[in-house]
XYZ file of C-alpha atoms in Angstrom:
697
model
C 119.937 64.967 118.135
C 117.132 62.382 118.402
C 115.606 61.552 121.758
C 117.207 58.555 123.420
C 113.997 56.536 123.838
C 113.004 56.694 120.227
C 116.566 56.215 119.005
C 117.035 53.084 121.128
C 113.804 51.645 119.827
C 114.676 52.402 116.200
C 118.267 51.176 116.560
C 117.191 47.949 118.226
C 115.172 46.998 115.169
C 117.996 47.960 112.845
C 120.598 46.102 114.904
C 118.591 42.879 114.670
C 119.036 43.169 110.923
C 122.675 44.151 110.940
C 123.869 41.304 113.235
C 123.186 38.788 110.529
C 124.172 41.186 107.804
C 127.668 41.872 109.134
C 128.468 38.162 109.438
C 126.720 36.798 106.390
C 126.792 39.647 103.916
C 130.321 38.996 102.539
C 129.514 35.351 102.022
C 126.142 36.166 100.523
C 127.653 38.636 98.143
C 130.191 36.073 97.033
C 127.636 33.310 96.569
C 124.960 35.396 94.899
C 126.912 38.035 93.055
C 125.664 36.729 89.739
C 122.037 37.081 90.925
C 122.292 40.578 92.398
C 120.699 43.293 90.271
C 122.941 46.242 89.507
C 122.396 49.036 91.975
C 121.178 52.248 90.422
C 121.018 55.629 92.083
C 117.487 56.727 92.933
C 115.785 58.882 90.348
C 115.959 62.598 90.876
C 112.710 63.581 92.613
C 110.418 66.167 91.050
C 110.661 68.413 94.061
C 111.529 72.078 94.144
C 115.150 72.724 95.042
C 115.868 72.659 98.740
C 116.114 76.117 100.181
C 119.361 76.993 101.919
C 119.294 76.987 105.675
C 119.385 80.615 106.659
C 120.336 82.223 109.913
C 117.111 82.130 111.966
C 115.628 85.401 113.070
C 115.134 84.156 116.628
C 118.901 84.484 117.182
C 119.319 88.174 117.863
C 123.076 87.550 117.903
C 125.099 84.466 117.093
C 125.155 83.201 120.706
C 121.653 84.163 121.823
C 119.227 81.244 122.171
C 115.496 81.290 122.813
C 113.563 78.254 123.940
C 109.841 77.918 124.640
C 108.844 75.844 127.660
C 105.438 74.247 128.278
C 104.670 73.665 131.953
C 101.612 71.631 133.017
C 100.341 70.280 136.307
C 99.550 66.598 136.920
C 96.128 67.003 135.249
C 97.677 68.499 132.111
C 96.493 72.056 132.790
C 98.911 74.887 131.926
C 100.643 76.676 134.817
C 100.705 80.468 134.459
C 102.183 81.767 137.731
C 105.871 80.889 137.431
C 108.620 83.507 137.557
C 112.048 83.702 135.983
C 113.637 82.501 139.227
C 111.629 79.245 139.037
C 113.531 78.080 135.927
C 116.987 76.589 135.497
C 118.524 76.126 132.032
C 121.615 74.102 131.197
C 123.349 73.673 127.854
C 125.478 70.548 127.518
C 125.344 70.335 131.307
C 126.584 73.904 131.855
C 124.262 76.351 133.698
C 123.067 79.306 131.616
C 121.919 82.708 132.877
C 118.353 83.460 131.782
C 118.270 86.985 130.338
C 114.771 87.259 128.862
C 111.571 85.817 130.281
C 108.029 86.078 128.940
C 104.751 84.236 129.437
C 102.896 83.753 126.149
C 99.221 83.258 126.976
C 96.834 83.287 124.012
C 93.445 82.121 125.241
C 91.131 85.037 124.411
C 88.607 83.983 121.771
C 87.673 87.552 120.984
C 90.743 88.103 118.823
C 93.348 90.866 118.939
C 92.498 93.597 121.406
C 89.027 95.112 121.163
C 89.002 95.221 117.358
C 88.097 92.220 115.185
C 91.085 90.411 113.677
C 92.370 91.883 110.445
C 91.566 89.972 107.295
C 94.635 88.543 105.544
C 94.468 89.033 101.776
C 98.062 89.028 100.548
C 101.628 88.229 101.529
C 102.321 91.684 102.994
C 99.363 91.472 105.385
C 100.294 87.873 106.159
C 103.779 88.887 107.305
C 102.514 91.821 109.357
C 99.878 89.816 111.204
C 102.052 86.729 111.712
C 104.675 88.824 113.527
C 102.248 89.757 116.335
C 102.834 88.167 119.741
C 99.153 87.376 120.248
C 98.717 85.451 116.994
C 99.220 81.694 116.817
C 100.470 80.175 113.568
C 99.378 76.759 112.297
C 100.183 74.975 109.053
C 98.370 71.776 108.049
C 100.675 69.607 105.922
C 98.521 67.119 103.984
C 100.901 64.345 102.969
C 98.796 62.663 100.294
C 101.822 60.603 99.240
C 101.798 58.742 102.569
C 98.094 58.467 103.435
C 95.762 55.819 102.020
C 92.580 56.954 100.315
C 90.250 55.403 102.897
C 92.246 56.855 105.801
C 92.193 60.357 104.311
C 88.415 60.164 103.953
C 88.100 59.055 107.579
C 90.417 61.717 109.017
C 89.643 64.852 107.058
C 86.404 65.710 108.900
C 87.997 65.732 112.410
C 90.879 67.824 111.055
C 88.492 70.274 109.360
C 86.464 70.586 112.574
C 89.685 71.230 114.476
C 90.347 74.239 112.245
C 86.750 75.481 112.404
C 86.088 74.971 116.116
C 89.420 74.951 117.971
C 91.265 77.910 116.448
C 90.640 81.441 117.659
C 89.525 84.221 115.305
C 93.010 85.744 115.563
C 94.827 82.497 114.708
C 96.306 82.112 111.240
C 96.306 78.794 109.413
C 97.104 77.428 105.979
C 97.572 74.124 104.178
C 100.308 72.631 102.024
C 100.746 69.496 99.925
C 104.126 67.878 99.117
C 104.123 69.078 95.497
C 103.024 72.626 96.232
C 105.386 75.508 95.785
C 106.106 77.284 99.042
C 104.891 80.476 97.320
C 101.399 78.961 97.092
C 101.058 78.769 100.882
C 99.149 81.644 102.493
C 98.265 81.759 106.176
C 94.881 83.381 106.651
C 92.074 83.769 109.167
C 89.421 82.397 106.840
C 88.899 79.160 108.734
C 86.015 78.053 106.534
C 88.188 78.216 103.433
C 90.972 76.233 105.099
C 88.495 73.647 106.431
C 86.884 73.342 103.013
C 90.289 72.638 101.435
C 90.985 69.991 104.083
C 87.682 68.270 103.279
C 88.993 67.811 99.715
C 92.077 65.923 100.977
C 92.505 62.655 99.096
C 95.338 60.311 100.008
C 97.098 58.115 97.470
C 99.584 55.996 99.369
C 100.723 53.002 97.265
C 98.799 54.480 94.301
C 101.342 55.487 91.671
C 98.986 56.617 88.925
C 100.709 59.771 87.603
C 98.737 62.986 88.032
C 101.206 65.526 86.673
C 104.223 65.892 84.419
C 106.679 65.361 87.275
C 105.264 61.959 88.192
C 105.020 60.993 84.536
C 108.786 61.481 84.366
C 109.595 58.630 86.741
C 106.720 56.255 87.680
C 107.028 54.293 84.418
C 110.773 53.752 84.850
C 111.452 52.985 88.528
C 110.368 50.245 90.901
C 107.827 50.703 93.678
C 110.600 50.936 96.295
C 112.435 53.613 94.307
C 109.162 55.527 93.841
C 108.622 55.469 97.620
C 112.098 56.911 98.196
C 111.351 59.682 95.708
C 108.095 60.423 97.494
C 109.928 60.518 100.836
C 112.433 63.029 99.502
C 109.723 65.185 97.914
C 107.699 65.236 101.129
C 110.584 65.947 103.505
C 111.965 68.643 101.187
C 108.575 70.361 101.091
C 108.313 70.076 104.876
C 111.718 71.744 105.290
C 110.644 74.538 102.977
C 107.512 75.092 105.062
C 109.608 75.198 108.248
C 111.852 77.900 106.774
C 108.804 79.852 105.578
C 107.210 79.856 109.051
C 110.541 80.603 110.708
C 110.792 83.830 108.754
C 107.627 85.221 110.336
C 108.435 85.256 114.032
C 110.712 83.831 116.729
C 107.717 82.475 118.638
C 106.483 78.915 118.651
C 104.938 77.737 115.375
C 103.039 74.492 114.857
C 102.970 72.289 111.762
C 100.331 69.549 111.896
C 101.526 66.792 109.566
C 98.853 64.327 108.417
C 100.817 61.241 107.399
C 101.163 57.512 108.005
C 104.933 57.730 108.312
C 107.971 57.028 106.184
C 110.032 54.026 105.182
C 112.810 53.498 102.645
C 112.040 49.831 102.019
C 109.116 47.583 101.131
C 108.565 43.816 101.233
C 109.246 42.036 97.959
C 105.593 40.980 97.781
C 104.413 44.571 97.192
C 107.338 45.727 95.042
C 106.759 46.022 91.307
C 109.388 46.355 88.640
C 107.667 49.563 87.577
C 105.697 51.650 90.056
C 103.015 52.507 87.486
C 101.907 48.852 87.500
C 100.142 49.606 90.834
C 100.258 45.987 91.915
C 98.584 44.657 88.777
C 99.808 42.933 85.616
C 102.302 45.088 83.774
C 103.791 43.891 80.496
C 105.666 40.634 80.926
C 106.278 41.106 84.645
C 105.513 37.920 86.613
C 103.230 38.278 89.646
C 104.576 35.468 91.806
C 104.004 36.735 95.339
C 104.915 33.888 97.733
C 108.106 35.020 99.432
C 111.064 33.359 97.626
C 113.692 35.198 99.642
C 112.927 33.361 102.890
C 113.960 30.122 101.188
C 117.486 31.446 100.660
C 119.238 32.495 103.914
C 122.182 34.101 102.099
C 119.928 36.231 99.941
C 117.807 37.085 102.978
C 120.927 38.326 104.798
C 121.909 40.496 101.864
C 118.436 42.007 101.693
C 118.477 42.645 105.454
C 121.819 44.410 105.114
C 120.492 46.580 102.301
C 117.372 47.419 104.338
C 119.511 48.424 107.311
C 121.472 50.986 105.322
C 118.345 52.301 103.598
C 116.632 52.847 106.952
C 119.807 54.469 108.276
C 119.607 56.941 105.400
C 116.003 57.680 106.363
C 116.993 58.348 109.982
C 119.543 60.843 108.697
C 116.880 62.575 106.603
C 114.558 62.797 109.618
C 117.360 64.172 111.771
C 117.978 66.981 109.293
C 114.281 67.905 109.425
C 114.286 68.051 113.235
C 117.486 70.118 113.297
C 115.931 72.632 110.928
C 112.689 72.728 112.939
C 114.606 73.402 116.153
C 116.618 76.122 114.463
C 113.433 77.917 113.396
C 111.508 77.195 116.621
C 108.877 75.153 114.782
C 107.073 72.242 116.434
C 105.929 69.205 114.455
C 102.730 67.424 115.448
C 102.532 64.125 113.618
C 98.970 62.845 113.165
C 98.542 59.228 112.001
C 95.109 58.951 110.326
C 95.184 55.135 110.557
C 94.032 55.197 114.177
C 94.428 51.816 115.881
C 96.099 50.086 112.955
C 96.668 46.320 113.308
C 98.432 45.931 109.961
C 100.487 47.984 107.508
C 99.328 45.940 104.490
C 95.828 44.558 104.004
C 93.717 43.081 101.237
C 93.422 46.497 99.572
C 97.172 46.377 98.840
C 98.084 44.119 95.931
C 100.375 41.422 97.287
C 99.819 42.558 100.877
C 98.117 39.295 101.809
C 101.383 37.409 101.134
C 103.470 39.547 103.509
C 104.259 37.650 106.712
C 102.799 38.943 109.979
C 106.305 39.491 111.355
C 107.369 41.604 108.397
C 104.070 43.477 108.375
C 104.413 44.352 112.052
C 108.011 45.498 111.546
C 106.911 47.807 108.730
C 104.053 49.222 110.827
C 106.364 49.882 113.786
C 108.960 51.476 111.501
C 106.496 53.992 110.056
C 105.176 54.876 113.531
C 108.734 55.307 114.815
C 109.393 57.882 112.085
C 106.449 59.913 113.372
C 107.655 59.734 116.959
C 111.159 60.817 115.936
C 109.913 63.958 114.192
C 107.502 64.871 116.987
C 109.539 64.131 120.103
C 112.657 65.858 118.807
C 110.808 69.092 118.035
C 108.852 69.261 121.308
C 105.703 68.129 119.548
C 103.378 65.165 119.928
C 102.866 62.021 117.864
C 99.165 61.205 117.687
C 99.501 57.524 116.776
C 97.614 54.356 117.675
C 94.554 56.370 118.633
C 91.078 56.598 117.176
C 90.476 59.862 119.060
C 92.023 62.300 116.600
C 89.897 65.165 117.928
C 91.322 64.765 121.451
C 94.888 64.781 120.196
C 94.270 67.841 118.035
C 92.816 69.748 120.998
C 96.094 69.244 122.836
C 97.918 70.988 119.979
C 95.970 74.178 120.668
C 96.624 73.887 124.416
C 100.371 73.599 123.796
C 100.350 76.774 121.697
C 98.098 78.716 124.076
C 100.316 78.987 127.148
C 104.088 78.639 127.346
C 107.140 80.476 128.649
C 109.676 82.006 126.271
C 113.159 81.992 127.806
C 116.273 83.537 126.317
C 119.952 83.274 127.227
C 123.356 83.977 125.753
C 125.160 80.687 125.321
C 128.552 80.225 126.960
C 129.716 78.554 123.746
C 133.094 80.079 122.874
C 133.126 79.615 119.109
C 130.434 78.584 116.603
C 131.014 74.892 115.922
C 127.991 73.827 113.853
C 127.186 71.052 116.350
C 124.041 70.095 118.218
C 123.900 71.379 121.802
C 121.582 69.748 124.299
C 119.259 72.033 126.295
C 117.724 70.942 129.581
C 115.096 73.054 131.344
C 114.115 72.370 134.951
C 111.468 73.979 137.158
C 112.159 74.261 140.862
C 108.518 73.851 141.889
C 107.770 70.136 142.417
C 104.991 68.162 140.760
C 105.052 69.928 137.389
C 105.559 68.488 133.921
C 108.067 70.403 131.785
C 108.467 70.143 128.010
C 110.997 72.010 125.892
C 112.874 71.387 122.679
C 115.870 69.118 123.262
C 118.478 71.519 121.916
C 119.663 73.523 118.929
C 122.154 73.293 116.103
C 124.818 75.969 116.492
C 125.924 78.057 113.559
C 129.051 77.123 111.691
C 131.924 79.599 111.476
C 130.861 80.511 107.933
C 127.245 81.053 108.981
C 128.332 83.156 111.940
C 130.466 85.356 109.694
C 127.548 85.765 107.312
C 125.229 86.661 110.203
C 127.571 89.384 111.420
C 127.990 90.896 107.961
C 125.743 93.955 107.488
C 122.849 93.031 105.274
C 122.204 94.778 102.001
C 119.263 97.132 102.085
C 116.111 95.600 100.674
C 114.003 96.965 97.834
C 111.792 100.035 98.399
C 108.390 99.350 100.027
C 106.584 100.196 96.787
C 108.517 97.432 94.991
C 107.751 94.893 97.715
C 104.079 95.799 97.671
C 103.878 95.476 93.883
C 105.586 92.068 93.895
C 103.088 90.884 96.516
C 100.355 91.176 93.895
C 101.944 88.272 92.029
C 101.244 85.989 94.981
C 97.656 87.263 95.108
C 97.345 86.580 91.385
C 98.600 83.029 91.919
C 96.094 82.589 94.750
C 93.256 83.546 92.382
C 93.980 80.508 90.228
C 92.403 78.310 92.896
C 89.154 80.274 92.734
C 86.358 79.808 90.219
C 86.926 83.309 88.845
C 89.714 85.845 88.430
C 89.134 89.565 88.788
C 90.927 92.850 88.113
C 89.956 96.232 89.528
C 91.190 99.475 87.978
C 90.646 103.107 88.972
C 90.673 106.343 86.991
C 89.314 109.895 87.478
C 85.531 110.184 87.237
C 83.100 113.094 87.104
C 82.323 115.520 89.924
C 85.211 114.420 92.132
C 84.291 110.753 91.967
C 86.538 107.849 90.941
C 85.661 105.505 88.089
C 85.961 101.801 88.963
C 86.620 99.268 86.188
C 85.714 95.714 87.207
C 86.919 92.959 84.883
C 86.274 89.272 85.526
C 86.614 85.935 83.804
C 86.340 82.221 84.716
C 89.504 80.507 85.882
C 90.497 77.716 83.462
C 90.145 74.328 85.131
C 93.255 72.200 85.519
C 93.528 69.317 83.021
C 91.474 66.361 84.178
C 89.667 68.344 86.894
C 85.882 68.651 86.665
C 84.157 71.502 88.473
C 81.321 73.989 88.154
C 81.518 76.492 85.298
C 80.824 80.118 86.268
C 78.727 81.970 83.688
C 77.890 85.318 85.308
C 78.394 87.370 88.449
C 76.276 89.767 90.475
C 78.083 92.838 91.794
C 77.087 95.218 94.567
C 79.209 98.206 95.642
C 78.448 99.904 98.947
C 79.948 102.495 101.254
C 80.706 102.592 104.961
C 77.289 104.054 105.879
C 75.282 101.443 103.972
C 75.270 103.697 100.917
C 74.560 101.819 97.698
C 76.790 103.020 94.837
C 76.250 100.328 92.214
C 74.274 97.136 91.740
C 74.001 94.854 88.728
C 73.041 91.237 88.215
C 74.004 88.662 85.606
C 77.208 90.334 84.419
C 78.819 88.153 81.713
C 82.607 87.754 81.578
C 84.084 91.107 80.634
C 84.151 94.669 81.949
C 81.689 96.806 83.896
C 82.313 100.431 84.982
C 80.739 102.654 87.624
C 81.669 105.685 89.738
C 81.986 105.948 93.514
C 83.113 108.704 95.910
C 86.587 108.378 97.490
C 86.784 106.291 100.648
C 86.291 102.658 101.741
C 84.086 100.573 99.440
C 82.833 97.002 99.849
C 82.398 94.934 96.677
C 80.048 91.982 97.173
C 80.582 89.466 94.369
C 78.321 86.452 93.789
C 79.436 83.899 91.172
C 76.619 82.015 89.417
C 76.338 79.240 86.870
C 74.174 79.364 83.750
C 71.109 78.251 85.750
C 71.516 81.055 88.292
C 72.797 78.852 91.115
C 75.300 80.671 93.347
C 78.668 78.884 93.206
C 80.756 81.238 95.339
C 80.591 84.548 97.206
C 83.277 87.053 98.068
C 83.402 90.462 99.767
C 86.313 92.586 98.549
C 87.217 95.616 100.660
C 89.010 98.414 98.796
C 89.970 101.989 99.584
C 89.212 104.331 96.697
C 91.593 107.321 96.439
C 90.680 110.773 95.198
C 92.029 111.190 91.650
C 90.612 114.617 90.914
C 93.313 116.900 92.358
C 96.925 117.397 91.341
C 98.929 115.020 89.183
C 97.330 111.571 89.120
C 97.793 108.257 87.283
C 95.045 105.763 86.519
C 95.523 102.054 87.182
C 97.622 100.647 84.293
C 95.831 98.165 82.023
C 97.913 95.289 80.632
C 97.189 93.682 77.252
C 98.951 90.663 75.749
C 99.723 90.030 72.100
C 100.975 86.568 71.221
C 101.845 87.655 67.677
C 102.853 90.993 66.158
C 99.554 91.397 64.204
C 97.611 90.662 67.392
C 99.629 93.272 69.303
C 99.132 95.855 66.548
C 95.385 95.233 66.628
C 95.329 95.772 70.400
C 97.000 99.168 69.971
C 93.976 100.424 68.032
C 91.169 98.465 69.724
C 89.552 100.723 72.287
C 87.140 97.957 73.418
C 89.875 95.386 74.165
C 89.759 93.828 77.630
C 92.890 93.886 79.814
C 94.338 90.541 80.870
C 93.943 89.547 84.508
C 96.834 87.089 84.436
C 100.311 88.341 85.328
C 102.309 85.296 84.160
C 103.653 85.633 80.629
C 105.944 83.888 78.156
C 108.948 85.465 76.504
C 107.161 85.081 73.176
C 104.445 87.467 74.412
C 104.503 91.202 73.806
C 102.689 93.455 76.265
C 100.887 96.719 75.779
C 100.295 98.854 78.873
C 97.703 101.640 78.754
C 97.775 104.307 81.437
C 96.146 107.683 81.830
C 97.602 110.775 83.516
C 96.043 114.119 84.242
C 97.072 117.380 85.843
C 95.303 120.662 86.383
C 98.366 122.585 85.184
C 98.918 120.935 81.805
C 99.618 117.713 79.932
C 101.906 115.386 81.920
C 104.945 113.797 80.310
C 104.871 109.964 80.502
C 107.981 107.757 80.678
C 108.420 104.060 81.464
C 111.195 101.641 82.286
C 111.705 97.970 83.161
C 112.962 97.181 86.685
C 114.300 93.990 88.244
C 112.749 92.572 91.421
C 115.092 94.697 93.559
C 113.905 97.915 91.910
C 117.019 98.417 89.785
C 116.625 99.815 86.281
C 117.114 97.396 83.398
C 116.004 99.354 80.335
C 113.807 102.213 79.170
C 110.508 101.323 77.487
C 109.097 103.168 74.466
C 105.964 105.234 75.191
C 103.393 106.469 72.683
C 101.831 109.725 73.932
C 98.176 109.915 74.855
C 95.813 108.864 72.076
C 92.165 107.829 72.277
C 90.671 108.137 75.721
C 93.662 110.173 76.859
C 95.650 106.965 77.444
C 99.381 106.594 76.732
C 100.692 103.279 75.385
C 103.819 101.528 76.703
C 105.418 98.866 74.490
C 106.825 96.008 76.627
C 108.694 93.292 74.658
C 109.599 90.246 76.761
C 111.837 88.295 74.372
C 115.110 89.476 75.964
C 114.072 88.762 79.578
C 115.024 85.622 81.489
C 112.497 83.759 83.596
C 111.742 85.695 86.790
C 109.801 88.581 88.344
C 109.999 92.109 86.946
C 108.305 95.483 87.318
C 107.051 97.980 84.772
C 107.401 101.488 86.184
C 105.298 104.248 84.623
C 106.140 107.821 85.666
C 104.215 111.030 84.968
C 105.883 114.461 85.298
C 104.359 117.912 85.224
C 106.969 120.502 86.071
C 108.293 119.738 89.542
C 105.383 117.399 90.295
C 105.864 113.667 89.737
C 103.782 110.504 90.186
C 104.703 106.878 89.527
C 103.027 103.460 89.540
C 104.358 99.901 89.301
C 103.018 96.804 87.561
C 104.561 93.457 88.565
C 104.838 90.681 85.964
C 106.300 87.183 85.941
C 108.080 85.712 82.946
C 107.827 81.926 83.093
C 109.667 80.687 79.994
């Protein structure tokens, strides 16, 4: 349910359009039917499929509701000394008995407890750390589709400084763009990395130059208005996916900071092109007459107003579904308008914008700002609009997440009805300002039945941990280099480390520095130096270290010796000298049968770092096993992502270097994630290791 103030304001503008539309539309349609273009359904957007709305984890049973409440004094300072008896909660006007009460107060800049915050390196660590009560979660949604280039350049520095200076060391933050896969989002504590990514933010509102295959599929065939609707659907779908992702971490308050200039489903005729790729310029035989011809025809104007009314009504429905999902997953939306004090929606930088009337321009500006207020106010967030002080508004976001009360009650609702239920929270102490989410969407009968059904046991922890490496591998694609670290038994009780690196291929059309060499330093916990080498070309380097924690300091350099990037990788080296042990499997890819056969006999071949493969590829996995008692027996099999066996894999016993070879054909596999399990047996003793792979096509 949308807040009454914003809804009245939005409806008043729409009703001004519909009054004339209801009376004149039938006549207009009759008079101008021969002039009306045939209506076509909007093109299918290139967005990932919308994820199903799951039962949120903050409902411990189907009738239990949790709501976070922010209480401030008249000066806006948080109030920390309230008790459970100071609160009253009603649902649809009916009093509710508060059963759980907790003050969440995260203001300590020193991090979690006395220890420094744990570094987040993969999805498993991300989930573990995000579930802590003393960790605040922030996601920065950079809506490049709805931010002009000049406004993104103006706003990105205050947003980057907000991440660098306002967040605590224990806070976790990440960024997302509309076209990103939700699997590419990783919340981390590396604030410098997040801030650096924000400083690269480049808006492209009203710029329809295609930048990828998805945009190429539609910008040359749809009008500017239709392209804007596609962009709206892509953005809101991605935002819903991010809400579900954050909702799976914890039942506590989460904050999504959305950098956008707002949404609209319509545009003035003066800025609408027959094909969006024209970008306001000449395009084929399209005329560029921009004085408004519609205003000269009242009947046609009424028909256009009627069409705009229904299009904007559709947008309100889309926004409502976003707010319902955010309330279900206890996620707050903070809408940040980078335009600041914006006098106009269209200016001279927009082709045709100079011919838009001031009345129409103001209506468009108000409409986009209203969309921001709707999303913020109905998720207990804030809309930072019409303000040049972005830093001040962003500081308030941290204050909202630092101190609030978490209340829980069992609803008196008899049966799940799938409807929105209004929540009202009141504090008995006078003179305080109270903010809470306006309500929640109850489960439907089907959802309630699904929630009460015992869930199927998940995959074993070893399977989950192996699959998490695929996300880490995807994350490496954004870096200048990709690395692989393998371990095998060394001499005198030590462990041999194999370090393989290579430059990450740049995306088409993207220019960036080219790494040519790395410097590597391996040290122990007591400042012991185990290995040091400079100017390592792409390839493999090996050295031995004693078991225990090891820090790998990696410096990436270009051909001139300039340092492009630095990274410290912390690893724990196991002891591989006692009992039955397996070395880290090495994966090799053959794109043809002769290439694969050559790999089987090439002892100097380098393993591939990538874990995404095609079905036309054929993999060779090398793995070593040793045991003090005898020669271990090696077997292998292919598993699905749940750990279930799919097929046995042929194994060639140990050859050169004491390594066994596993033949892994991919032609019969569908697209998806799989695991290669290698098992070594020596009598009653057994050891196994997993390698996760992804088959793309």
